[in-house]
């Protein structure tokens, strides 16, 4: 068995100009962990996935948690 026999020949892809919101919609709609990002000529640029979202959200969540913890200590 080969990779080509199992692959999706027409996968959902993102363009470099797509918004984060579009990327999230694609991930949620298709239940993907990652979506390839391709240039207009079809060349592969990379992947956008759940890990990218975590890198975006976790620092903000940590700041929020610290802020909330500080507030609770003030009470």
Coordinates of C-alpha atoms in Angstrom, one line a residue:
X1 CA 0.0 0.0 0.0
X2 CA 1.3 3.5 -0.8
X3 CA 0.5 7.0 0.4
X4 CA -1.1 7.9 -2.9
X5 CA -3.6 5.1 -2.5
X6 CA -4.9 6.6 0.8
X7 CA -4.4 10.4 0.2
X8 CA -7.2 12.9 -0.5
X9 CA -6.4 14.2 -4.0
X10 CA -8.4 17.4 -3.5
X11 CA -7.9 18.5 0.1
X12 CA -9.2 21.6 1.6
X13 CA -6.5 24.2 1.5
X14 CA -5.9 27.7 2.8
X15 CA -4.4 30.7 0.9
X16 CA -1.7 32.8 2.6
X17 CA -4.2 35.7 2.6
X18 CA -7.0 33.8 4.4
X19 CA -7.9 35.1 7.8
X20 CA -7.5 33.2 11.1
X21 CA -11.3 33.1 11.3
X22 CA -11.4 31.4 7.9
X23 CA -8.8 28.9 9.0
X24 CA -10.7 28.1 12.2
X25 CA -13.9 27.6 10.2
X26 CA -12.2 25.1 7.9
X27 CA -10.7 23.2 10.8
X28 CA -14.0 23.1 12.7
X29 CA -16.2 22.3 9.6
X30 CA -14.1 19.5 8.4
X31 CA -12.8 18.3 11.8
X32 CA -9.2 18.6 10.6
X33 CA -6.2 19.0 12.9
X34 CA -4.2 20.7 10.1
X35 CA -5.0 22.4 6.8
X36 CA -2.3 22.9 4.1
X37 CA -1.5 26.5 3.1
X38 CA -0.7 26.8 -0.6
X39 CA 0.3 29.7 -2.9
X40 CA -1.7 30.7 -5.9
X41 CA 0.5 28.5 -8.1
X42 CA -0.4 25.5 -5.9
X43 CA 3.0 25.3 -4.2
X44 CA 3.0 24.1 -0.6
X45 CA 3.9 26.8 1.9
X46 CA 3.1 25.0 5.2
X47 CA 0.3 23.9 7.4
X48 CA -2.1 25.8 9.7
X49 CA -3.5 23.7 12.5
X50 CA -4.7 23.4 16.1
X51 CA -1.2 23.9 17.4
X52 CA -1.0 27.3 15.6
X53 CA -4.2 28.3 17.4
X54 CA -2.8 27.2 20.8
X55 CA 0.3 29.3 20.2
X56 CA -2.0 32.2 19.5
X57 CA -4.4 31.7 22.4
X58 CA -2.3 30.3 25.3
X59 CA -0.2 33.4 26.0
X60 CA -3.4 35.4 26.3
X61 CA -5.0 32.8 28.5
X62 CA -2.0 32.8 30.8
X63 CA -2.2 36.6 31.1
X64 CA -5.9 36.4 31.8
X65 CA -5.4 33.7 34.4
X66 CA -2.7 35.8 36.1
X67 CA -4.9 38.8 36.0
X68 CA -7.9 36.9 37.4
X69 CA -5.7 35.4 40.1
X70 CA -4.4 38.8 41.1
X71 CA -8.0 40.1 41.4
X72 CA -9.0 37.3 43.6
X73 CA -6.1 37.9 45.9
X74 CA -7.2 41.6 46.2
X75 CA -10.6 40.5 47.5

